[in-house]
mmCIF file of C-alpha atoms in Angstrom:
data_model
loop_
_atom_site.group_PDB
_atom_site.id
_atom_site.type_symbol
_atom_site.label_atom_id
_atom_site.label_comp_id
_atom_site.label_asym_id
_atom_site.label_seq_id
_atom_site.Cartn_x
_atom_site.Cartn_y
_atom_site.Cartn_z
ATOM 1 C CA UNK A 1 14.190 -17.062 -17.698
ATOM 2 C CA UNK A 2 14.265 -13.285 -17.704
ATOM 3 C CA UNK A 3 17.639 -11.880 -16.394
ATOM 4 C CA UNK A 4 18.522 -8.693 -14.562
ATOM 5 C CA UNK A 5 22.106 -7.740 -15.078
ATOM 6 C CA UNK A 6 23.793 -5.070 -13.020
ATOM 7 C CA UNK A 7 25.543 -2.542 -15.264
ATOM 8 C CA UNK A 8 29.296 -3.385 -15.654
ATOM 9 C CA UNK A 9 32.341 -1.063 -15.156
ATOM 10 C CA UNK A 10 31.803 -0.334 -11.492
ATOM 11 C CA UNK A 11 33.728 -3.167 -9.900
ATOM 12 C CA UNK A 12 36.831 -1.016 -9.795
ATOM 13 C CA UNK A 13 34.977 1.717 -8.054
ATOM 14 C CA UNK A 14 33.243 -0.521 -5.516
ATOM 15 C CA UNK A 15 36.245 -0.364 -3.124
ATOM 16 C CA UNK A 16 36.451 3.442 -3.200
ATOM 17 C CA UNK A 17 34.474 3.906 -0.036
ATOM 18 C CA UNK A 18 35.948 0.888 1.862
ATOM 19 C CA UNK A 19 39.414 2.217 1.656
ATOM 20 C CA UNK A 20 38.732 5.117 3.971
ATOM 21 C CA UNK A 21 38.533 5.413 7.730
ATOM 22 C CA UNK A 22 34.826 5.790 8.699
ATOM 23 C CA UNK A 23 33.937 9.307 9.573
ATOM 24 C CA UNK A 24 30.885 9.941 11.681
ATOM 25 C CA UNK A 25 28.856 11.027 8.602
ATOM 26 C CA UNK A 26 29.314 7.642 7.005
ATOM 27 C CA UNK A 27 27.551 5.663 9.781
ATOM 28 C CA UNK A 28 24.836 3.392 8.330
ATOM 29 C CA UNK A 29 21.841 5.629 7.604
ATOM 30 C CA UNK A 30 18.238 4.535 7.498
ATOM 31 C CA UNK A 31 15.973 6.094 4.787
ATOM 32 C CA UNK A 32 12.292 6.014 4.743
ATOM 33 C CA UNK A 33 10.091 7.080 1.819
ATOM 34 C CA UNK A 34 7.007 8.499 3.587
ATOM 35 C CA UNK A 35 4.930 8.578 0.498
ATOM 36 C CA UNK A 36 5.878 5.112 -0.638
ATOM 37 C CA UNK A 37 2.839 3.142 0.726
ATOM 38 C CA UNK A 38 0.439 5.676 -0.834
ATOM 39 C CA UNK A 39 2.071 5.474 -4.119
ATOM 40 C CA UNK A 40 2.006 1.719 -4.145
ATOM 41 C CA UNK A 41 -1.738 1.713 -3.187
ATOM 42 C CA UNK A 42 -2.492 4.320 -5.878
ATOM 43 C CA UNK A 43 -0.662 2.091 -8.463
ATOM 44 C CA UNK A 44 -2.453 -0.974 -7.297
ATOM 45 C CA UNK A 45 -5.775 0.853 -7.731
ATOM 46 C CA UNK A 46 -4.721 1.737 -11.248
ATOM 47 C CA UNK A 47 -3.782 -1.907 -12.021
ATOM 48 C CA UNK A 48 -7.324 -2.771 -10.733
ATOM 49 C CA UNK A 49 -9.010 -0.126 -12.908
ATOM 50 C CA UNK A 50 -7.075 -1.525 -15.944
ATOM 51 C CA UNK A 51 -7.918 -5.132 -14.892
ATOM 52 C CA UNK A 52 -4.221 -6.093 -14.597
ATOM 53 C CA UNK A 53 -3.413 -9.214 -12.608
ATOM 54 C CA UNK A 54 -6.893 -9.288 -10.984
ATOM 55 C CA UNK A 55 -7.401 -12.771 -9.664
ATOM 56 C CA UNK A 56 -10.910 -12.494 -8.112
ATOM 57 C CA UNK A 57 -14.186 -10.728 -8.741
ATOM 58 C CA UNK A 58 -17.404 -10.163 -6.940
ATOM 59 C CA UNK A 59 -20.741 -10.345 -8.645
ATOM 60 C CA UNK A 60 -23.898 -8.720 -7.243
ATOM 61 C CA UNK A 61 -27.442 -9.800 -7.876
ATOM 62 C CA UNK A 62 -27.875 -7.045 -10.418
ATOM 63 C CA UNK A 63 -24.977 -8.537 -12.422
ATOM 64 C CA UNK A 64 -22.438 -6.013 -11.674
ATOM 65 C CA UNK A 65 -18.844 -7.314 -11.569
ATOM 66 C CA UNK A 66 -16.129 -5.700 -9.319
ATOM 67 C CA UNK A 67 -12.674 -7.058 -9.854
ATOM 68 C CA UNK A 68 -9.827 -7.139 -7.440
ATOM 69 C CA UNK A 69 -6.443 -8.571 -6.260
ATOM 70 C CA UNK A 70 -6.889 -11.272 -3.478
ATOM 71 C CA UNK A 71 -3.646 -10.164 -1.757
ATOM 72 C CA UNK A 72 -4.835 -6.508 -1.438
ATOM 73 C CA UNK A 73 -8.392 -7.587 -0.319
ATOM 74 C CA UNK A 74 -6.762 -9.953 2.258
ATOM 75 C CA UNK A 75 -4.411 -7.184 3.466
ATOM 76 C CA UNK A 76 -7.408 -4.999 4.211
ATOM 77 C CA UNK A 77 -10.206 -7.311 5.509
ATOM 78 C CA UNK A 78 -10.016 -10.316 7.940
ATOM 79 C CA UNK A 79 -13.307 -11.349 6.299
ATOM 80 C CA UNK A 80 -11.666 -11.768 2.826
ATOM 81 C CA UNK A 81 -8.639 -13.619 4.407
ATOM 82 C CA UNK A 82 -11.069 -16.120 5.890
ATOM 83 C CA UNK A 83 -13.076 -16.301 2.715
ATOM 84 C CA UNK A 84 -10.041 -17.005 0.497
ATOM 85 C CA UNK A 85 -8.446 -19.401 2.919
ATOM 86 C CA UNK A 86 -11.539 -21.526 2.713
ATOM 87 C CA UNK A 87 -11.963 -21.409 -1.089
ATOM 88 C CA UNK A 88 -11.630 -24.684 -3.004
ATOM 89 C CA UNK A 89 -10.074 -24.785 -6.328
ATOM 90 C CA UNK A 90 -13.226 -24.989 -8.372
ATOM 91 C CA UNK A 91 -14.709 -21.558 -7.426
ATOM 92 C CA UNK A 92 -11.666 -19.502 -6.214
ATOM 93 C CA UNK A 93 -12.073 -16.589 -8.776
ATOM 94 C CA UNK A 94 -15.679 -15.495 -8.474
ATOM 95 C CA UNK A 95 -17.599 -14.565 -5.302
ATOM 96 C CA UNK A 96 -21.406 -14.154 -5.576
ATOM 97 C CA UNK A 97 -22.507 -11.312 -3.192
ATOM 98 C CA UNK A 98 -26.110 -11.402 -2.385
ATOM 99 C CA UNK A 99 -27.864 -8.723 -0.449
ATOM 100 C CA UNK A 100 -25.136 -6.161 -0.967
ATOM 101 C CA UNK A 101 -25.986 -3.643 -3.691
ATOM 102 C CA UNK A 102 -23.387 -2.775 -6.228
ATOM 103 C CA UNK A 103 -23.074 0.822 -4.972
ATOM 104 C CA UNK A 104 -22.049 -0.234 -1.508
ATOM 105 C CA UNK A 105 -19.672 -2.988 -2.831
ATOM 106 C CA UNK A 106 -17.911 -0.486 -5.120
ATOM 107 C CA UNK A 107 -17.555 2.017 -2.226
ATOM 108 C CA UNK A 108 -15.962 -0.623 0.021
ATOM 109 C CA UNK A 109 -13.640 -2.090 -2.507
ATOM 110 C CA UNK A 110 -12.675 1.445 -3.608
ATOM 111 C CA UNK A 111 -11.951 2.205 0.110
ATOM 112 C CA UNK A 112 -9.595 -0.770 0.171
ATOM 113 C CA UNK A 113 -7.596 0.656 -2.732
ATOM 114 C CA UNK A 114 -7.653 4.246 -1.684
ATOM 115 C CA UNK A 115 -8.428 4.600 2.044
ATOM 116 C CA UNK A 116 -11.223 7.204 1.165
ATOM 117 C CA UNK A 117 -14.980 7.134 0.858
ATOM 118 C CA UNK A 118 -17.970 9.413 1.146
ATOM 119 C CA UNK A 119 -20.794 8.909 3.624
ATOM 120 C CA UNK A 120 -24.211 10.315 2.921
ATOM 121 C CA UNK A 121 -27.500 10.402 4.662
ATOM 122 C CA UNK A 122 -28.542 7.714 2.166
ATOM 123 C CA UNK A 123 -25.734 5.240 2.551
ATOM 124 C CA UNK A 124 -24.616 5.634 6.096
ATOM 125 C CA UNK A 125 -26.546 2.728 7.585
ATOM 126 C CA UNK A 126 -26.087 0.233 4.790
ATOM 127 C CA UNK A 127 -22.504 1.159 4.519
ATOM 128 C CA UNK A 128 -21.943 0.571 8.230
ATOM 129 C CA UNK A 129 -23.659 -2.813 8.275
ATOM 130 C CA UNK A 130 -21.721 -3.946 5.151
ATOM 131 C CA UNK A 131 -18.413 -2.637 6.505
ATOM 132 C CA UNK A 132 -19.142 -4.725 9.728
ATOM 133 C CA UNK A 133 -19.432 -7.802 7.653
ATOM 134 C CA UNK A 134 -16.149 -7.255 5.880
ATOM 135 C CA UNK A 135 -14.589 -6.112 9.169
ATOM 136 C CA UNK A 136 -13.520 -2.732 7.814
ATOM 137 C CA UNK A 137 -13.403 -1.101 11.163
ATOM 138 C CA UNK A 138 -12.413 2.504 10.027
ATOM 139 C CA UNK A 139 -15.585 2.560 7.762
ATOM 140 C CA UNK A 140 -17.966 1.315 10.471
ATOM 141 C CA UNK A 141 -16.529 3.852 12.940
ATOM 142 C CA UNK A 142 -16.734 6.722 10.403
ATOM 143 C CA UNK A 143 -20.362 5.802 9.456
ATOM 144 C CA UNK A 144 -21.181 5.670 13.302
ATOM 145 C CA UNK A 145 -19.627 9.059 13.726
ATOM 146 C CA UNK A 146 -21.778 10.368 10.864
ATOM 147 C CA UNK A 147 -24.921 8.911 12.305
ATOM 148 C CA UNK A 148 -24.208 10.378 15.754
ATOM 149 C CA UNK A 149 -24.157 13.838 14.110
ATOM 150 C CA UNK A 150 -27.590 13.283 12.668
ATOM 151 C CA UNK A 151 -29.280 12.461 16.038
ATOM 152 C CA UNK A 152 -32.470 14.433 16.585
ATOM 153 C CA UNK A 153 -35.867 13.884 18.303
ATOM 154 C CA UNK A 154 -37.359 12.239 15.262
ATOM 155 C CA UNK A 155 -34.634 9.650 14.408
ATOM 156 C CA UNK A 156 -32.865 8.892 17.803
ATOM 157 C CA UNK A 157 -35.066 5.832 18.501
ATOM 158 C CA UNK A 158 -34.411 4.456 15.129
ATOM 159 C CA UNK A 159 -30.639 5.198 15.312
ATOM 160 C CA UNK A 160 -30.483 3.604 18.808
ATOM 161 C CA UNK A 161 -32.135 0.375 17.577
ATOM 162 C CA UNK A 162 -29.775 0.409 14.655
ATOM 163 C CA UNK A 163 -26.764 0.840 16.866
ATOM 164 C CA UNK A 164 -27.994 -1.912 19.142
ATOM 165 C CA UNK A 165 -28.435 -4.285 16.174
ATOM 166 C CA UNK A 166 -24.902 -3.622 14.778
ATOM 167 C CA UNK A 167 -23.105 -3.583 18.110
ATOM 168 C CA UNK A 168 -22.023 0.122 17.786
ATOM 169 C CA UNK A 169 -21.332 0.740 21.346
ATOM 170 C CA UNK A 170 -20.356 4.530 20.996
ATOM 171 C CA UNK A 171 -23.450 5.148 18.816
ATOM 172 C CA UNK A 172 -25.773 3.295 21.177
ATOM 173 C CA UNK A 173 -24.336 5.236 24.078
ATOM 174 C CA UNK A 174 -24.670 8.577 22.252
ATOM 175 C CA UNK A 175 -28.224 7.878 21.140
ATOM 176 C CA UNK A 176 -29.274 6.801 24.692
ATOM 177 C CA UNK A 177 -27.834 9.978 26.220
ATOM 178 C CA UNK A 178 -29.616 11.942 23.553
ATOM 179 C CA UNK A 179 -32.905 10.218 24.345
ATOM 180 C CA UNK A 180 -32.657 10.905 28.007
ATOM 181 C CA UNK A 181 -31.733 14.572 27.511
ATOM 182 C CA UNK A 182 -34.474 15.223 24.958
ATOM 183 C CA UNK A 183 -37.073 12.947 26.458
ATOM 184 C CA UNK A 184 -40.135 15.228 26.089
ATOM 185 C CA UNK A 185 -39.173 16.134 22.568
ATOM 186 C CA UNK A 186 -38.765 12.539 21.690
ATOM 187 C CA UNK A 187 -42.193 11.637 23.183
ATOM 188 C CA UNK A 188 -43.922 14.369 21.115
ATOM 189 C CA UNK A 189 -42.287 12.796 17.884
ATOM 190 C CA UNK B 1 -19.749 -19.648 -5.030
ATOM 191 C CA UNK B 2 -19.096 -18.117 -1.778
ATOM 192 C CA UNK B 3 -21.776 -15.606 -0.546
ATOM 193 C CA UNK B 4 -21.750 -12.460 1.388
ATOM 194 C CA UNK B 5 -25.178 -11.812 3.032
ATOM 195 C CA UNK B 6 -25.968 -8.520 4.684
ATOM 196 C CA UNK B 7 -27.465 -8.972 8.092
ATOM 197 C CA UNK B 8 -31.222 -8.811 8.165
ATOM 198 C CA UNK B 9 -33.611 -6.771 10.292
ATOM 199 C CA UNK B 10 -32.407 -3.333 9.232
ATOM 200 C CA UNK B 11 -34.674 -2.632 6.309
ATOM 201 C CA UNK B 12 -37.279 -1.050 8.671
ATOM 202 C CA UNK B 13 -34.573 1.285 9.854
ATOM 203 C CA UNK B 14 -33.097 2.287 6.483
ATOM 204 C CA UNK B 15 -35.589 5.003 5.981
ATOM 205 C CA UNK B 16 -34.986 6.657 9.385
ATOM 206 C CA UNK B 17 -32.548 9.192 8.032
ATOM 207 C CA UNK B 18 -34.299 9.837 4.738
ATOM 208 C CA UNK B 19 -37.447 11.007 6.529
ATOM 209 C CA UNK B 20 -35.864 14.123 7.858
ATOM 210 C CA UNK B 21 -35.020 17.496 6.337
ATOM 211 C CA UNK B 22 -31.245 17.621 5.726
ATOM 212 C CA UNK B 23 -29.437 19.710 8.268
ATOM 213 C CA UNK B 24 -26.049 21.297 7.474
ATOM 214 C CA UNK B 25 -24.325 18.476 9.555
ATOM 215 C CA UNK B 26 -25.775 15.700 7.413
ATOM 216 C CA UNK B 27 -24.113 16.864 4.250
ATOM 217 C CA UNK B 28 -22.161 14.173 2.480
ATOM 218 C CA UNK B 29 -18.926 13.685 4.376
ATOM 219 C CA UNK B 30 -15.645 12.458 3.047
ATOM 220 C CA UNK B 31 -13.604 10.270 5.324
ATOM 221 C CA UNK B 32 -9.924 9.440 4.802
ATOM 222 C CA UNK B 33 -8.019 6.764 6.726
ATOM 223 C CA UNK B 34 -4.542 8.355 6.759
ATOM 224 C CA UNK B 35 -2.787 5.209 7.955
ATOM 225 C CA UNK B 36 -4.579 2.877 5.579
ATOM 226 C CA UNK B 37 -1.997 2.563 2.861
ATOM 227 C CA UNK B 38 0.657 1.938 5.536
ATOM 228 C CA UNK B 39 -1.347 -0.969 6.957
ATOM 229 C CA UNK B 40 -2.139 -2.404 3.619
ATOM 230 C CA UNK B 41 1.654 -2.561 2.677
ATOM 231 C CA UNK B 42 2.523 -3.943 6.129
ATOM 232 C CA UNK B 43 0.073 -6.705 5.622
ATOM 233 C CA UNK B 44 1.283 -7.315 2.112
ATOM 234 C CA UNK B 45 4.658 -7.756 3.429
ATOM 235 C CA UNK B 46 3.381 -10.060 6.066
ATOM 236 C CA UNK B 47 1.752 -12.162 3.342
ATOM 237 C CA UNK B 48 4.992 -12.258 1.496
ATOM 238 C CA UNK B 49 6.898 -13.384 4.534
ATOM 239 C CA UNK B 50 4.496 -16.171 5.100
ATOM 240 C CA UNK B 51 4.587 -17.007 1.359
ATOM 241 C CA UNK B 52 0.780 -16.496 0.961
ATOM 242 C CA UNK B 53 -0.422 -15.822 -2.743
ATOM 243 C CA UNK B 54 3.261 -15.148 -3.983
ATOM 244 C CA UNK B 55 3.145 -15.515 -7.763
ATOM 245 C CA UNK B 56 6.679 -14.781 -8.700
ATOM 246 C CA UNK B 57 10.272 -15.389 -7.364
ATOM 247 C CA UNK B 58 13.711 -14.106 -8.023
ATOM 248 C CA UNK B 59 16.654 -16.456 -7.921
ATOM 249 C CA UNK B 60 20.313 -15.211 -7.523
ATOM 250 C CA UNK B 61 23.380 -17.022 -8.701
ATOM 251 C CA UNK B 62 24.029 -18.279 -5.099
ATOM 252 C CA UNK B 63 20.724 -20.067 -5.078
ATOM 253 C CA UNK B 64 18.750 -17.714 -2.895
ATOM 254 C CA UNK B 65 15.113 -17.331 -3.703
ATOM 255 C CA UNK B 66 13.265 -14.164 -2.999
ATOM 256 C CA UNK B 67 9.425 -14.402 -3.303
ATOM 257 C CA UNK B 68 6.931 -11.675 -4.124
ATOM 258 C CA UNK B 69 3.563 -10.580 -5.672
ATOM 259 C CA UNK B 70 3.712 -9.345 -9.131
ATOM 260 C CA UNK B 71 1.058 -6.606 -8.655
ATOM 261 C CA UNK B 72 3.046 -5.051 -5.764
ATOM 262 C CA UNK B 73 6.357 -5.353 -7.664
ATOM 263 C CA UNK B 74 4.734 -3.810 -10.739
ATOM 264 C CA UNK B 75 3.167 -1.084 -8.499
ATOM 265 C CA UNK B 76 6.651 -0.055 -7.240
ATOM 266 C CA UNK B 77 8.943 -0.508 -10.266
ATOM 267 C CA UNK B 78 8.505 0.301 -13.991
ATOM 268 C CA UNK B 79 11.195 -2.130 -14.620
ATOM 269 C CA UNK B 80 9.115 -4.992 -13.167
ATOM 270 C CA UNK B 81 6.227 -3.751 -15.110
ATOM 271 C CA UNK B 82 7.944 -4.161 -18.406
ATOM 272 C CA UNK B 83 9.383 -7.492 -17.300
ATOM 273 C CA UNK B 84 5.974 -9.002 -16.484
ATOM 274 C CA UNK B 85 4.309 -7.454 -19.433
ATOM 275 C CA UNK B 86 6.779 -9.297 -21.654
ATOM 276 C CA UNK B 87 6.759 -12.740 -19.943
ATOM 277 C CA UNK B 88 5.460 -15.577 -21.823
ATOM 278 C CA UNK B 89 3.510 -18.337 -20.188
ATOM 279 C CA UNK B 90 6.214 -20.958 -19.882
ATOM 280 C CA UNK B 91 8.425 -18.874 -17.475
ATOM 281 C CA UNK B 92 6.263 -16.368 -15.882
ATOM 282 C CA UNK B 93 6.954 -17.360 -12.270
ATOM 283 C CA UNK B 94 10.607 -17.402 -11.829
ATOM 284 C CA UNK B 95 13.152 -14.766 -12.677
ATOM 285 C CA UNK B 96 16.928 -15.511 -12.685
ATOM 286 C CA UNK B 97 18.796 -12.491 -11.450
ATOM 287 C CA UNK B 98 22.472 -12.655 -12.471
ATOM 288 C CA UNK B 99 24.970 -10.074 -11.272
ATOM 289 C CA UNK B 100 22.742 -8.934 -8.373
ATOM 290 C CA UNK B 101 23.752 -10.414 -4.950
ATOM 291 C CA UNK B 102 21.227 -11.754 -2.591
ATOM 292 C CA UNK B 103 21.807 -9.031 -0.075
ATOM 293 C CA UNK B 104 21.007 -6.142 -2.544
ATOM 294 C CA UNK B 105 18.038 -8.061 -3.964
ATOM 295 C CA UNK B 106 16.580 -8.565 -0.458
ATOM 296 C CA UNK B 107 17.144 -4.930 0.474
ATOM 297 C CA UNK B 108 15.432 -3.711 -2.733
ATOM 298 C CA UNK B 109 12.397 -6.027 -2.441
ATOM 299 C CA UNK B 110 12.099 -5.267 1.257
ATOM 300 C CA UNK B 111 12.146 -1.549 0.277
ATOM 301 C CA UNK B 112 9.258 -2.194 -2.112
ATOM 302 C CA UNK B 113 7.193 -3.762 0.694
ATOM 303 C CA UNK B 114 8.189 -1.333 3.394
ATOM 304 C CA UNK B 115 9.407 1.952 1.968
ATOM 305 C CA UNK B 116 12.550 1.715 4.239
ATOM 306 C CA UNK B 117 16.195 0.576 3.810
ATOM 307 C CA UNK B 118 19.489 1.220 5.273
ATOM 308 C CA UNK B 119 22.473 2.601 3.364
ATOM 309 C CA UNK B 120 26.025 1.653 4.540
ATOM 310 C CA UNK B 121 29.503 2.520 3.285
ATOM 311 C CA UNK B 122 29.612 -1.059 1.982
ATOM 312 C CA UNK B 123 26.351 -1.216 0.050
ATOM 313 C CA UNK B 124 25.859 2.412 -1.189
ATOM 314 C CA UNK B 125 27.282 2.017 -4.598
ATOM 315 C CA UNK B 126 25.949 -1.320 -5.522
ATOM 316 C CA UNK B 127 22.526 -0.384 -4.156
ATOM 317 C CA UNK B 128 22.305 2.717 -6.245
ATOM 318 C CA UNK B 129 23.393 0.972 -9.400
ATOM 319 C CA UNK B 130 20.792 -1.863 -8.760
ATOM 320 C CA UNK B 131 18.088 0.675 -7.775
ATOM 321 C CA UNK B 132 18.874 2.441 -11.182
ATOM 322 C CA UNK B 133 18.137 -0.857 -12.899
ATOM 323 C CA UNK B 134 14.820 -1.394 -11.153
ATOM 324 C CA UNK B 135 13.876 2.315 -11.501
ATOM 325 C CA UNK B 136 13.542 2.791 -7.756
ATOM 326 C CA UNK B 137 14.252 6.417 -7.933
ATOM 327 C CA UNK B 138 13.942 7.153 -4.151
ATOM 328 C CA UNK B 139 16.643 4.509 -3.305
ATOM 329 C CA UNK B 140 18.934 5.812 -6.012
ATOM 330 C CA UNK B 141 18.561 9.331 -4.754
ATOM 331 C CA UNK B 142 19.128 8.303 -1.173
ATOM 332 C CA UNK B 143 22.270 6.462 -2.021
ATOM 333 C CA UNK B 144 23.541 9.480 -4.002
ATOM 334 C CA UNK B 145 22.806 11.718 -1.003
ATOM 335 C CA UNK B 146 24.692 9.280 1.285
ATOM 336 C CA UNK B 147 27.737 9.182 -1.066
ATOM 337 C CA UNK B 148 27.691 12.970 -1.325
ATOM 338 C CA UNK B 149 28.241 13.081 2.462
ATOM 339 C CA UNK B 150 31.240 10.704 2.140
ATOM 340 C CA UNK B 151 33.061 12.995 -0.304
ATOM 341 C CA UNK B 152 36.702 13.619 0.735
ATOM 342 C CA UNK B 153 40.141 14.045 -1.047
ATOM 343 C CA UNK B 154 40.826 10.380 -1.129
ATOM 344 C CA UNK B 155 37.539 9.264 -2.824
ATOM 345 C CA UNK B 156 36.108 12.323 -4.858
ATOM 346 C CA UNK B 157 37.716 11.114 -7.968
ATOM 347 C CA UNK B 158 36.216 7.734 -7.668
ATOM 348 C CA UNK B 159 32.802 8.984 -6.690
ATOM 349 C CA UNK B 160 32.768 11.438 -9.666
ATOM 350 C CA UNK B 161 33.561 8.708 -11.980
ATOM 351 C CA UNK B 162 30.852 6.460 -10.393
ATOM 352 C CA UNK B 163 28.330 9.361 -10.555
ATOM 353 C CA UNK B 164 29.122 9.882 -14.214
ATOM 354 C CA UNK B 165 28.745 6.072 -15.027
ATOM 355 C CA UNK B 166 25.340 6.040 -13.401
ATOM 356 C CA UNK B 167 23.995 9.339 -14.490
ATOM 357 C CA UNK B 168 23.714 10.857 -11.056
ATOM 358 C CA UNK B 169 23.694 14.470 -11.961
ATOM 359 C CA UNK B 170 23.554 15.940 -8.415
ATOM 360 C CA UNK B 171 26.243 13.626 -7.119
ATOM 361 C CA UNK B 172 28.442 14.349 -10.213
ATOM 362 C CA UNK B 173 27.951 18.060 -9.749
ATOM 363 C CA UNK B 174 28.754 17.852 -6.014
ATOM 364 C CA UNK B 175 31.898 15.779 -6.555
ATOM 365 C CA UNK B 176 33.149 18.242 -9.343
ATOM 366 C CA UNK B 177 32.603 21.149 -7.025
ATOM 367 C CA UNK B 178 34.431 19.247 -4.246
ATOM 368 C CA UNK B 179 37.368 18.505 -6.565
ATOM 369 C CA UNK B 180 37.657 22.132 -7.662
ATOM 370 C CA UNK B 181 37.601 23.430 -4.057
ATOM 371 C CA UNK B 182 40.003 20.909 -2.661
ATOM 372 C CA UNK B 183 42.213 20.579 -5.769
ATOM 373 C CA UNK B 184 45.582 20.669 -3.982
ATOM 374 C CA UNK B 185 44.447 18.091 -1.487
ATOM 375 C CA UNK B 186 43.096 15.962 -4.209
ATOM 376 C CA UNK B 187 46.363 16.020 -6.064
ATOM 377 C CA UNK B 188 48.246 14.936 -2.907
ATOM 378 C CA UNK B 189 46.029 11.964 -2.627
#
C-alpha cells in the first residue's frame, strides 16, 4: 500500500488557534475556487490526449479510434450512461459507431472534454442530429441557432423539414414564420 | 459491440446549406458552454457518491474508506499523479493514508470534486499541511489567508512558526510584520 504521511512537528502548534476566544473574523469561512472545474476538465482532456487511464474507445467505419474515459463521457451524456450501464463484460471497452463520421465524433468528444466546438455550414446539420443521439443538448441548440441564422428563401423549406425530422421546435417555428413572411420569394425558388 | 446509428432520412437535406452562397452570418461560429465544466464535475461527484466507476480508494487508520476516480484525482493533484504513476499492479486500487484523519481527507477529496470547502478555526492548520502534501495550492492559500485573519498577540508566534514549517511565505511575512508592530503586546502574552 502507498502511504500519505502528514508532516510532523505541528502537533504542538495545532492548539494555537483553539486557545483563543473566537472573534467575528474567525467564523467558519467557505472558499470556492471558481476556475477549479475548468482546470479539472482541461487536465482530463490532457490525460485523454496522452491516452492516460482511458478505459473506452469508439471506432468509426473508416477505422478511426477515439479514446475516452467512461466516467467523463457518462457525466456529459445520458446516452453514454445508458450505453455503459448495459454493457456486458466481454465488450465493455470498444464501441463500434456506424453512420457517424470520424469528424463529427471527434467534435462531440472534444466538446465533452472542453465545452467548445465550431459550427460550420458544412457540419451544422449532421452535428445537430448526432448531438441529438448523444443527448448533448447544448450542441443541438447551438446548431439550431446557427441554422436559424442561415434561413433564406432557397433553404427554408429544407431547414423546416430538417427541424421537423429532428424535433427542433424553435427552428421549426422560426422556419415556418420565415416561410409565411417570405411566401412569394419562397415560391419563386 | 454496441452501435450508435445516426438517424436516417436526412441525407437528402444535407446539401441544403451547401447549395447557397455563404453570407456573412454563415461564417464558422465557435460556441462555448460556460457552465459545461461545472456540470461535468457535479456529475462526476454524483458518480463518486453513488460509487459508479470508482477505481481507487483511500483508507484511513480509523477504517474510513473514501472512494474516487483516479483520472479526476490525477487531474487535481500532482501528488496523486505521481502516486498512481508509481503504483504496481498488485496494489493499485487501495491507498492507506496514515496520519491524515478522515475528516480532512473527506474535505480534500470533496474539494477535488466540487472546488469548495469550509475552513474553520479547528481545521485550518491541519487542512493547510495536508493540502500542501497533495499539492492542492488553492486550499493551502485559502487556509493561509484564513490564518492571517486570526493573527493576534496570543497566537502570532505560533502562527509564525507554523508558517515557517510549511513554507507559507505570505503568512510568515504577515505574522512577522504583526509581531514587529505589536511587539509589546506579544511580549505581555
